[in-house]
Amino acid sequence: MCGRYTLTLSLEELFVRYGVNPSSPLDHQPRYNISPSQMVMTIINDGQSNRIGKLRWGLIPSWAKNHKNSIINVRAETMLEKFKVPTLRKRCLVPANSFFEWMTTVEGKQPMRIMLKSERVFSFAGIYDTWTTPDGQKTSGLAIVTTEPNPIVAEIHNRMPLILKPEDEVTWLNRDLQDPEVILSLVKPYDPKEMKAYPVSTIVGNVKNDSPDCIKELV
């Protein structure tokens, strides 16, 4: 699964990377320990162009009876079965530049920071949906798609987030694309030759900690 990640880029860097501009002012600062239920930077396509904004990390399916069904990760293998409409029509990108997983060791759980060797920003594949409360209020949230791990992540965890190749991001966002075979063709573990991982402090386990100390390598 994916339960924590970072996005330490500035707004300007995000605008350049994704070729987008906000439709309204955005509150953003570097984040070193993003966790579920928080509002997170998201890229969607409105049918004409890409847009950047924030969605809640925690998808509540439109058919859910209550908010307790919030989901932070969806398995790529079953997303078409369990979340058909969002998978076909409401796909998004979640910008990040690393994520955390906890590795089991003889001394306990060791948090590991996993990222590209280039240290560049990348995109998690996500899906989103809007749930309407009994009193008519709407809540939009997303879930990050997960897949089988590559060899780098497999030493740490049995799942990894689906990281899209830059050239596949346009395809994932294309609202007109609703061919399941094409969508599933994008599901593959990211090239391990382009990734690295290193241990970090256990302070990342506390969501209140959100500082550069969360990403410092333990030596």
JSON list of C-alpha atoms in Angstrom, two decimals:
[
{"chain": "A", "resi": 1, "resn": "MET", "atom": "CA", "xyz": [0.00, 0.00, 0.00]},
{"chain": "A", "resi": 2, "resn": "CYS", "atom": "CA", "xyz": [0.96, 3.65, 0.03]},
{"chain": "A", "resi": 3, "resn": "GLY", "atom": "CA", "xyz": [0.23, 5.51, 3.23]},
{"chain": "A", "resi": 4, "resn": "ARG", "atom": "CA", "xyz": [2.75, 8.37, 3.32]},
{"chain": "A", "resi": 5, "resn": "TYR", "atom": "CA", "xyz": [4.59, 10.40, 0.72]},
{"chain": "A", "resi": 6, "resn": "THR", "atom": "CA", "xyz": [6.37, 13.71, 0.11]},
{"chain": "A", "resi": 7, "resn": "LEU", "atom": "CA", "xyz": [6.01, 16.63, -2.26]},
{"chain": "A", "resi": 8, "resn": "THR", "atom": "CA", "xyz": [8.76, 19.15, -1.60]},
{"chain": "A", "resi": 9, "resn": "LEU", "atom": "CA", "xyz": [8.48, 21.15, -4.83]},
{"chain": "A", "resi": 10, "resn": "SER", "atom": "CA", "xyz": [7.27, 24.73, -5.00]},
{"chain": "A", "resi": 11, "resn": "LEU", "atom": "CA", "xyz": [4.05, 25.72, -6.74]},
{"chain": "A", "resi": 12, "resn": "GLU", "atom": "CA", "xyz": [6.01, 27.25, -9.58]},
{"chain": "A", "resi": 13, "resn": "GLU", "atom": "CA", "xyz": [7.93, 24.02, -10.13]},
{"chain": "A", "resi": 14, "resn": "LEU", "atom": "CA", "xyz": [4.67, 22.06, -10.20]},
{"chain": "A", "resi": 15, "resn": "PHE", "atom": "CA", "xyz": [3.14, 24.46, -12.73]},
{"chain": "A", "resi": 16, "resn": "VAL", "atom": "CA", "xyz": [6.13, 24.02, -15.03]},
{"chain": "A", "resi": 17, "resn": "ARG", "atom": "CA", "xyz": [6.27, 20.22, -14.60]},
{"chain": "A", "resi": 18, "resn": "TYR", "atom": "CA", "xyz": [2.60, 19.68, -15.42]},
{"chain": "A", "resi": 19, "resn": "GLY", "atom": "CA", "xyz": [2.00, 22.65, -17.69]},
{"chain": "A", "resi": 20, "resn": "VAL", "atom": "CA", "xyz": [-0.92, 23.89, -15.62]},
{"chain": "A", "resi": 21, "resn": "ASN", "atom": "CA", "xyz": [-2.13, 27.00, -13.86]},
{"chain": "A", "resi": 22, "resn": "PRO", "atom": "CA", "xyz": [-4.58, 27.09, -10.95]},
{"chain": "A", "resi": 23, "resn": "SER", "atom": "CA", "xyz": [-8.12, 28.34, -11.55]},
{"chain": "A", "resi": 24, "resn": "SER", "atom": "CA", "xyz": [-8.03, 29.85, -8.05]},
{"chain": "A", "resi": 25, "resn": "PRO", "atom": "CA", "xyz": [-5.30, 30.67, -5.47]},
{"chain": "A", "resi": 26, "resn": "LEU", "atom": "CA", "xyz": [-3.64, 27.56, -4.03]},
{"chain": "A", "resi": 27, "resn": "ASP", "atom": "CA", "xyz": [-2.16, 27.21, -0.55]},
{"chain": "A", "resi": 28, "resn": "HIS", "atom": "CA", "xyz": [0.95, 25.08, -0.85]},
{"chain": "A", "resi": 29, "resn": "GLN", "atom": "CA", "xyz": [4.27, 24.59, 0.87]},
{"chain": "A", "resi": 30, "resn": "PRO", "atom": "CA", "xyz": [6.83, 21.78, 0.75]},
{"chain": "A", "resi": 31, "resn": "ARG", "atom": "CA", "xyz": [5.45, 18.66, 2.44]},
{"chain": "A", "resi": 32, "resn": "TYR", "atom": "CA", "xyz": [7.64, 15.97, 4.02]},
{"chain": "A", "resi": 33, "resn": "ASN", "atom": "CA", "xyz": [5.05, 13.63, 5.51]},
{"chain": "A", "resi": 34, "resn": "ILE", "atom": "CA", "xyz": [1.73, 13.68, 3.65]},
{"chain": "A", "resi": 35, "resn": "SER", "atom": "CA", "xyz": [-0.84, 11.36, 5.19]},
{"chain": "A", "resi": 36, "resn": "PRO", "atom": "CA", "xyz": [-4.38, 10.08, 4.48]},
{"chain": "A", "resi": 37, "resn": "SER", "atom": "CA", "xyz": [-7.39, 12.38, 5.00]},
{"chain": "A", "resi": 38, "resn": "GLN", "atom": "CA", "xyz": [-5.32, 15.45, 4.13]},
{"chain": "A", "resi": 39, "resn": "MET", "atom": "CA", "xyz": [-5.99, 17.69, 1.12]},
{"chain": "A", "resi": 40, "resn": "VAL", "atom": "CA", "xyz": [-3.35, 16.89, -1.50]},
{"chain": "A", "resi": 41, "resn": "MET", "atom": "CA", "xyz": [-2.21, 18.32, -4.81]},
{"chain": "A", "resi": 42, "resn": "THR", "atom": "CA", "xyz": [-3.95, 16.62, -7.72]},
{"chain": "A", "resi": 43, "resn": "ILE", "atom": "CA", "xyz": [-3.94, 16.91, -11.50]},
{"chain": "A", "resi": 44, "resn": "ILE", "atom": "CA", "xyz": [-7.16, 16.17, -13.40]},
{"chain": "A", "resi": 45, "resn": "ASN", "atom": "CA", "xyz": [-8.38, 16.78, -16.94]},
{"chain": "A", "resi": 46, "resn": "ASP", "atom": "CA", "xyz": [-11.67, 18.62, -17.43]},
{"chain": "A", "resi": 47, "resn": "GLY", "atom": "CA", "xyz": [-12.10, 17.38, -21.01]},
{"chain": "A", "resi": 48, "resn": "GLN", "atom": "CA", "xyz": [-10.25, 20.34, -22.50]},
{"chain": "A", "resi": 49, "resn": "SER", "atom": "CA", "xyz": [-7.12, 20.91, -20.43]},
{"chain": "A", "resi": 50, "resn": "ASN", "atom": "CA", "xyz": [-5.31, 19.76, -17.32]},
{"chain": "A", "resi": 51, "resn": "ARG", "atom": "CA", "xyz": [-6.12, 21.44, -14.03]},
{"chain": "A", "resi": 52, "resn": "ILE", "atom": "CA", "xyz": [-4.31, 21.51, -10.70]},
{"chain": "A", "resi": 53, "resn": "GLY", "atom": "CA", "xyz": [-6.05, 21.69, -7.35]},
{"chain": "A", "resi": 54, "resn": "LYS", "atom": "CA", "xyz": [-6.54, 19.76, -4.13]},
{"chain": "A", "resi": 55, "resn": "LEU", "atom": "CA", "xyz": [-8.59, 16.67, -3.33]},
{"chain": "A", "resi": 56, "resn": "ARG", "atom": "CA", "xyz": [-8.94, 14.81, -0.07]},
{"chain": "A", "resi": 57, "resn": "TRP", "atom": "CA", "xyz": [-6.74, 11.72, 0.13]},
{"chain": "A", "resi": 58, "resn": "GLY", "atom": "CA", "xyz": [-9.46, 9.21, 0.83]},
{"chain": "A", "resi": 59, "resn": "LEU", "atom": "CA", "xyz": [-11.98, 8.20, -1.81]},
{"chain": "A", "resi": 60, "resn": "ILE", "atom": "CA", "xyz": [-15.58, 7.73, -0.73]},
{"chain": "A", "resi": 61, "resn": "PRO", "atom": "CA", "xyz": [-17.39, 5.95, -3.58]},
{"chain": "A", "resi": 62, "resn": "SER", "atom": "CA", "xyz": [-20.50, 7.76, -4.80]},
{"chain": "A", "resi": 63, "resn": "TRP", "atom": "CA", "xyz": [-22.54, 4.68, -3.88]},
{"chain": "A", "resi": 64, "resn": "ALA", "atom": "CA", "xyz": [-21.25, 4.48, -0.28]},
{"chain": "A", "resi": 65, "resn": "LYS", "atom": "CA", "xyz": [-23.82, 4.73, 2.50]},
{"chain": "A", "resi": 66, "resn": "ASN", "atom": "CA", "xyz": [-21.54, 6.74, 4.79]},
{"chain": "A", "resi": 67, "resn": "HIS", "atom": "CA", "xyz": [-18.11, 8.37, 5.03]},
{"chain": "A", "resi": 68, "resn": "LYS", "atom": "CA", "xyz": [-16.62, 5.42, 6.91]},
{"chain": "A", "resi": 69, "resn": "ASN", "atom": "CA", "xyz": [-15.93, 3.76, 3.56]},
{"chain": "A", "resi": 70, "resn": "SER", "atom": "CA", "xyz": [-13.03, 6.13, 2.77]},
{"chain": "A", "resi": 71, "resn": "ILE", "atom": "CA", "xyz": [-10.33, 4.31, 0.78]},
{"chain": "A", "resi": 72, "resn": "ILE", "atom": "CA", "xyz": [-6.73, 5.53, 0.35]},
{"chain": "A", "resi": 73, "resn": "ASN", "atom": "CA", "xyz": [-5.46, 2.78, -2.00]},
{"chain": "A", "resi": 74, "resn": "VAL", "atom": "CA", "xyz": [-7.08, 0.66, -4.70]},
{"chain": "A", "resi": 75, "resn": "ARG", "atom": "CA", "xyz": [-5.54, -2.46, -6.16]},
{"chain": "A", "resi": 76, "resn": "ALA", "atom": "CA", "xyz": [-4.93, -2.22, -9.90]},
{"chain": "A", "resi": 77, "resn": "GLU", "atom": "CA", "xyz": [-5.98, -5.85, -10.28]},
{"chain": "A", "resi": 78, "resn": "THR", "atom": "CA", "xyz": [-9.51, -5.20, -9.03]},
{"chain": "A", "resi": 79, "resn": "MET", "atom": "CA", "xyz": [-10.13, -1.48, -9.66]},
{"chain": "A", "resi": 80, "resn": "LEU", "atom": "CA", "xyz": [-12.26, -2.10, -12.76]},
{"chain": "A", "resi": 81, "resn": "GLU", "atom": "CA", "xyz": [-14.39, -4.56, -10.82]},
{"chain": "A", "resi": 82, "resn": "LYS", "atom": "CA", "xyz": [-14.83, -2.53, -7.65]},
{"chain": "A", "resi": 83, "resn": "PHE", "atom": "CA", "xyz": [-14.49, 1.05, -8.94]},
{"chain": "A", "resi": 84, "resn": "LYS", "atom": "CA", "xyz": [-15.50, 0.83, -12.57]},
{"chain": "A", "resi": 85, "resn": "VAL", "atom": "CA", "xyz": [-16.85, 4.35, -13.11]},
{"chain": "A", "resi": 86, "resn": "PRO", "atom": "CA", "xyz": [-13.93, 6.23, -11.47]},
{"chain": "A", "resi": 87, "resn": "THR", "atom": "CA", "xyz": [-11.42, 3.97, -13.25]},
{"chain": "A", "resi": 88, "resn": "LEU", "atom": "CA", "xyz": [-12.98, 4.61, -16.63]},
{"chain": "A", "resi": 89, "resn": "ARG", "atom": "CA", "xyz": [-13.92, 8.27, -16.23]},
{"chain": "A", "resi": 90, "resn": "LYS", "atom": "CA", "xyz": [-12.25, 9.89, -13.22]},
{"chain": "A", "resi": 91, "resn": "ARG", "atom": "CA", "xyz": [-8.54, 9.25, -13.29]},
{"chain": "A", "resi": 92, "resn": "CYS", "atom": "CA", "xyz": [-6.02, 11.69, -11.82]},
{"chain": "A", "resi": 93, "resn": "LEU", "atom": "CA", "xyz": [-2.33, 12.23, -11.16]},
{"chain": "A", "resi": 94, "resn": "VAL", "atom": "CA", "xyz": [-0.94, 12.71, -7.68]},
{"chain": "A", "resi": 95, "resn": "PRO", "atom": "CA", "xyz": [2.44, 14.52, -7.79]},
{"chain": "A", "resi": 96, "resn": "ALA", "atom": "CA", "xyz": [5.13, 13.24, -5.41]},
{"chain": "A", "resi": 97, "resn": "ASN", "atom": "CA", "xyz": [8.89, 13.02, -5.15]},
{"chain": "A", "resi": 98, "resn": "SER", "atom": "CA", "xyz": [9.11, 10.09, -2.73]},
{"chain": "A", "resi": 99, "resn": "PHE", "atom": "CA", "xyz": [7.02, 7.75, -0.63]},
{"chain": "A", "resi": 100, "resn": "PHE", "atom": "CA", "xyz": [7.54, 5.80, 2.58]},
{"chain": "A", "resi": 101, "resn": "GLU", "atom": "CA", "xyz": [7.15, 2.13, 3.43]},
{"chain": "A", "resi": 102, "resn": "TRP", "atom": "CA", "xyz": [8.04, 0.26, 6.59]},
{"chain": "A", "resi": 103, "resn": "MET", "atom": "CA", "xyz": [10.45, -2.68, 6.34]},
{"chain": "A", "resi": 104, "resn": "THR", "atom": "CA", "xyz": [10.36, -5.47, 8.90]},
{"chain": "A", "resi": 105, "resn": "THR", "atom": "CA", "xyz": [13.74, -5.99, 10.56]},
{"chain": "A", "resi": 106, "resn": "VAL", "atom": "CA", "xyz": [14.97, -7.90, 13.61]},
{"chain": "A", "resi": 107, "resn": "GLU", "atom": "CA", "xyz": [14.91, -4.59, 15.46]},
{"chain": "A", "resi": 108, "resn": "GLY", "atom": "CA", "xyz": [11.37, -3.70, 14.44]},
{"chain": "A", "resi": 109, "resn": "LYS", "atom": "CA", "xyz": [9.74, -1.64, 11.70]},
{"chain": "A", "resi": 110, "resn": "GLN", "atom": "CA", "xyz": [12.19, 0.56, 9.81]},
{"chain": "A", "resi": 111, "resn": "PRO", "atom": "CA", "xyz": [10.72, 3.38, 7.67]},
{"chain": "A", "resi": 112, "resn": "MET", "atom": "CA", "xyz": [12.29, 3.64, 4.23]},
{"chain": "A", "resi": 113, "resn": "ARG", "atom": "CA", "xyz": [12.14, 6.53, 1.80]},
{"chain": "A", "resi": 114, "resn": "ILE", "atom": "CA", "xyz": [11.69, 5.38, -1.80]},
{"chain": "A", "resi": 115, "resn": "MET", "atom": "CA", "xyz": [12.26, 7.70, -4.75]},
{"chain": "A", "resi": 116, "resn": "LEU", "atom": "CA", "xyz": [13.74, 8.12, -8.21]},
{"chain": "A", "resi": 117, "resn": "LYS", "atom": "CA", "xyz": [17.52, 8.19, -8.43]},
{"chain": "A", "resi": 118, "resn": "SER", "atom": "CA", "xyz": [17.15, 11.49, -10.28]},
{"chain": "A", "resi": 119, "resn": "GLU", "atom": "CA", "xyz": [15.15, 12.82, -7.29]},
{"chain": "A", "resi": 120, "resn": "ARG", "atom": "CA", "xyz": [12.68, 14.32, -9.75]},
{"chain": "A", "resi": 121, "resn": "VAL", "atom": "CA", "xyz": [8.95, 14.60, -9.20]},
{"chain": "A", "resi": 122, "resn": "PHE", "atom": "CA", "xyz": [6.81, 11.72, -10.47]},
{"chain": "A", "resi": 123, "resn": "SER", "atom": "CA", "xyz": [3.09, 10.93, -10.67]},
{"chain": "A", "resi": 124, "resn": "PHE", "atom": "CA", "xyz": [1.10, 8.34, -8.79]},
{"chain": "A", "resi": 125, "resn": "ALA", "atom": "CA", "xyz": [-1.86, 7.05, -10.77]},
{"chain": "A", "resi": 126, "resn": "GLY", "atom": "CA", "xyz": [-5.06, 7.85, -8.92]},
{"chain": "A", "resi": 127, "resn": "ILE", "atom": "CA", "xyz": [-8.82, 7.70, -9.27]},
{"chain": "A", "resi": 128, "resn": "TYR", "atom": "CA", "xyz": [-11.33, 10.03, -7.67]},
{"chain": "A", "resi": 129, "resn": "ASP", "atom": "CA", "xyz": [-15.04, 10.27, -6.99]},
{"chain": "A", "resi": 130, "resn": "THR", "atom": "CA", "xyz": [-17.58, 12.58, -5.34]},
{"chain": "A", "resi": 131, "resn": "TRP", "atom": "CA", "xyz": [-19.81, 11.47, -2.49]},
{"chain": "A", "resi": 132, "resn": "THR", "atom": "CA", "xyz": [-22.92, 13.37, -1.50]},
{"chain": "A", "resi": 133, "resn": "THR", "atom": "CA", "xyz": [-23.81, 13.56, 2.18]},
{"chain": "A", "resi": 134, "resn": "PRO", "atom": "CA", "xyz": [-27.41, 12.99, 3.33]},
{"chain": "A", "resi": 135, "resn": "ASP", "atom": "CA", "xyz": [-27.83, 16.77, 3.64]},
{"chain": "A", "resi": 136, "resn": "GLY", "atom": "CA", "xyz": [-26.58, 17.40, 0.09]},
{"chain": "A", "resi": 137, "resn": "GLN", "atom": "CA", "xyz": [-22.96, 18.40, 0.67]},
{"chain": "A", "resi": 138, "resn": "LYS", "atom": "CA", "xyz": [-20.41, 17.01, -1.76]},
{"chain": "A", "resi": 139, "resn": "THR", "atom": "CA", "xyz": [-17.04, 15.54, -0.81]},
{"chain": "A", "resi": 140, "resn": "SER", "atom": "CA", "xyz": [-14.46, 14.73, -3.49]},
{"chain": "A", "resi": 141, "resn": "GLY", "atom": "CA", "xyz": [-11.61, 12.37, -2.67]},
{"chain": "A", "resi": 142, "resn": "LEU", "atom": "CA", "xyz": [-8.99, 10.23, -4.35]},
{"chain": "A", "resi": 143, "resn": "ALA", "atom": "CA", "xyz": [-7.30, 6.88, -3.92]},
{"chain": "A", "resi": 144, "resn": "ILE", "atom": "CA", "xyz": [-3.82, 5.95, -5.13]},
{"chain": "A", "resi": 145, "resn": "VAL", "atom": "CA", "xyz": [-3.60, 2.88, -7.35]},
{"chain": "A", "resi": 146, "resn": "THR", "atom": "CA", "xyz": [-1.20, 0.15, -6.20]},
{"chain": "A", "resi": 147, "resn": "THR", "atom": "CA", "xyz": [0.40, -2.73, -8.04]},
{"chain": "A", "resi": 148, "resn": "GLU", "atom": "CA", "xyz": [2.95, -5.51, -7.62]},
{"chain": "A", "resi": 149, "resn": "PRO", "atom": "CA", "xyz": [6.31, -4.23, -6.33]},
{"chain": "A", "resi": 150, "resn": "ASN", "atom": "CA", "xyz": [9.49, -4.01, -8.35]},
{"chain": "A", "resi": 151, "resn": "PRO", "atom": "CA", "xyz": [12.64, -5.60, -6.86]},
{"chain": "A", "resi": 152, "resn": "ILE", "atom": "CA", "xyz": [13.61, -2.40, -5.01]},
{"chain": "A", "resi": 153, "resn": "VAL", "atom": "CA", "xyz": [10.28, -2.15, -3.21]},
{"chain": "A", "resi": 154, "resn": "ALA", "atom": "CA", "xyz": [9.79, -5.92, -2.85]},
{"chain": "A", "resi": 155, "resn": "GLU", "atom": "CA", "xyz": [12.58, -5.99, -0.26]},
{"chain": "A", "resi": 156, "resn": "ILE", "atom": "CA", "xyz": [10.51, -3.56, 1.81]},
{"chain": "A", "resi": 157, "resn": "HIS", "atom": "CA", "xyz": [6.83, -4.21, 1.07]},
{"chain": "A", "resi": 158, "resn": "ASN", "atom": "CA", "xyz": [4.60, -6.49, -1.02]},
{"chain": "A", "resi": 159, "resn": "ARG", "atom": "CA", "xyz": [2.83, -3.61, -2.82]},
{"chain": "A", "resi": 160, "resn": "MET", "atom": "CA", "xyz": [3.88, -0.33, -4.37]},
{"chain": "A", "resi": 161, "resn": "PRO", "atom": "CA", "xyz": [2.03, 2.68, -5.76]},
{"chain": "A", "resi": 162, "resn": "LEU", "atom": "CA", "xyz": [1.54, 2.75, -9.51]},
{"chain": "A", "resi": 163, "resn": "ILE", "atom": "CA", "xyz": [4.03, 5.34, -10.76]},
{"chain": "A", "resi": 164, "resn": "LEU", "atom": "CA", "xyz": [3.34, 6.37, -14.32]},
{"chain": "A", "resi": 165, "resn": "LYS", "atom": "CA", "xyz": [6.01, 7.00, -16.91]},
{"chain": "A", "resi": 166, "resn": "PRO", "atom": "CA", "xyz": [5.91, 10.68, -17.92]},
{"chain": "A", "resi": 167, "resn": "GLU", "atom": "CA", "xyz": [4.86, 9.70, -21.43]},
{"chain": "A", "resi": 168, "resn": "ASP", "atom": "CA", "xyz": [1.88, 7.74, -20.04]},
{"chain": "A", "resi": 169, "resn": "GLU", "atom": "CA", "xyz": [0.47, 10.59, -17.94]},
{"chain": "A", "resi": 170, "resn": "VAL", "atom": "CA", "xyz": [-1.48, 12.11, -20.82]},
{"chain": "A", "resi": 171, "resn": "THR", "atom": "CA", "xyz": [-3.06, 8.75, -21.57]},
{"chain": "A", "resi": 172, "resn": "TRP", "atom": "CA", "xyz": [-4.05, 8.19, -17.94]},
{"chain": "A", "resi": 173, "resn": "LEU", "atom": "CA", "xyz": [-5.69, 11.63, -17.74]},
{"chain": "A", "resi": 174, "resn": "ASN", "atom": "CA", "xyz": [-7.55, 11.32, -21.06]},
{"chain": "A", "resi": 175, "resn": "ARG", "atom": "CA", "xyz": [-11.25, 11.38, -20.13]},
{"chain": "A", "resi": 176, "resn": "ASP", "atom": "CA", "xyz": [-12.21, 10.10, -23.59]},
{"chain": "A", "resi": 177, "resn": "LEU", "atom": "CA", "xyz": [-10.17, 6.96, -23.05]},
{"chain": "A", "resi": 178, "resn": "GLN", "atom": "CA", "xyz": [-12.42, 4.32, -21.52]},
{"chain": "A", "resi": 179, "resn": "ASP", "atom": "CA", "xyz": [-10.90, 1.17, -23.03]},
{"chain": "A", "resi": 180, "resn": "PRO", "atom": "CA", "xyz": [-10.09, -1.17, -20.11]},
{"chain": "A", "resi": 181, "resn": "GLU", "atom": "CA", "xyz": [-7.30, -2.89, -22.04]},
{"chain": "A", "resi": 182, "resn": "VAL", "atom": "CA", "xyz": [-5.50, 0.37, -22.73]},
{"chain": "A", "resi": 183, "resn": "ILE", "atom": "CA", "xyz": [-5.93, 1.54, -19.13]},
{"chain": "A", "resi": 184, "resn": "LEU", "atom": "CA", "xyz": [-4.61, -1.73, -17.72]},
{"chain": "A", "resi": 185, "resn": "SER", "atom": "CA", "xyz": [-1.66, -1.68, -20.14]},
{"chain": "A", "resi": 186, "resn": "LEU", "atom": "CA", "xyz": [-0.31, 1.23, -18.09]},
{"chain": "A", "resi": 187, "resn": "VAL", "atom": "CA", "xyz": [-0.25, -0.88, -14.93]},
{"chain": "A", "resi": 188, "resn": "LYS", "atom": "CA", "xyz": [3.29, -2.08, -14.34]},
{"chain": "A", "resi": 189, "resn": "PRO", "atom": "CA", "xyz": [5.89, -1.68, -11.60]},
{"chain": "A", "resi": 190, "resn": "TYR", "atom": "CA", "xyz": [8.22, 1.25, -12.21]},
{"chain": "A", "resi": 191, "resn": "ASP", "atom": "CA", "xyz": [11.67, 0.44, -13.59]},
{"chain": "A", "resi": 192, "resn": "PRO", "atom": "CA", "xyz": [13.80, -0.52, -10.55]},
{"chain": "A", "resi": 193, "resn": "LYS", "atom": "CA", "xyz": [16.95, 0.70, -12.30]},
{"chain": "A", "resi": 194, "resn": "GLU", "atom": "CA", "xyz": [15.61, 4.23, -11.90]},
{"chain": "A", "resi": 195, "resn": "MET", "atom": "CA", "xyz": [14.75, 3.97, -8.20]},
{"chain": "A", "resi": 196, "resn": "LYS", "atom": "CA", "xyz": [16.51, 3.94, -4.85]},
{"chain": "A", "resi": 197, "resn": "ALA", "atom": "CA", "xyz": [15.59, 3.56, -1.18]},
{"chain": "A", "resi": 198, "resn": "TYR", "atom": "CA", "xyz": [17.19, 4.50, 2.11]},
{"chain": "A", "resi": 199, "resn": "PRO", "atom": "CA", "xyz": [16.28, 4.38, 5.84]},
{"chain": "A", "resi": 200, "resn": "VAL", "atom": "CA", "xyz": [14.89, 7.42, 7.62]},
{"chain": "A", "resi": 201, "resn": "SER", "atom": "CA", "xyz": [13.95, 8.32, 11.18]},
{"chain": "A", "resi": 202, "resn": "THR", "atom": "CA", "xyz": [10.95, 6.77, 12.88]},
{"chain": "A", "resi": 203, "resn": "ILE", "atom": "CA", "xyz": [9.62, 10.30, 13.41]},
{"chain": "A", "resi": 204, "resn": "VAL", "atom": "CA", "xyz": [7.89, 9.91, 10.04]},
{"chain": "A", "resi": 205, "resn": "GLY", "atom": "CA", "xyz": [5.49, 7.54, 11.78]},
{"chain": "A", "resi": 206, "resn": "ASN", "atom": "CA", "xyz": [3.85, 10.49, 13.52]},
{"chain": "A", "resi": 207, "resn": "VAL", "atom": "CA", "xyz": [1.67, 12.55, 11.15]},
{"chain": "A", "resi": 208, "resn": "LYS", "atom": "CA", "xyz": [2.40, 15.66, 13.24]},
{"chain": "A", "resi": 209, "resn": "ASN", "atom": "CA", "xyz": [6.01, 15.56, 12.07]},
{"chain": "A", "resi": 210, "resn": "ASP", "atom": "CA", "xyz": [6.34, 17.32, 8.72]},
{"chain": "A", "resi": 211, "resn": "SER", "atom": "CA", "xyz": [9.85, 18.70, 8.34]},
{"chain": "A", "resi": 212, "resn": "PRO", "atom": "CA", "xyz": [13.07, 17.96, 6.40]},
{"chain": "A", "resi": 213, "resn": "ASP", "atom": "CA", "xyz": [14.08, 15.68, 9.27]},
{"chain": "A", "resi": 214, "resn": "CYS", "atom": "CA", "xyz": [11.56, 13.15, 7.93]},
{"chain": "A", "resi": 215, "resn": "ILE", "atom": "CA", "xyz": [13.64, 12.57, 4.80]},
{"chain": "A", "resi": 216, "resn": "LYS", "atom": "CA", "xyz": [17.16, 12.65, 6.24]},
{"chain": "A", "resi": 217, "resn": "GLU", "atom": "CA", "xyz": [19.03, 9.43, 5.56]},
{"chain": "A", "resi": 218, "resn": "LEU", "atom": "CA", "xyz": [20.07, 7.44, 8.62]},
{"chain": "A", "resi": 219, "resn": "VAL", "atom": "CA", "xyz": [23.78, 6.70, 8.68]}
]
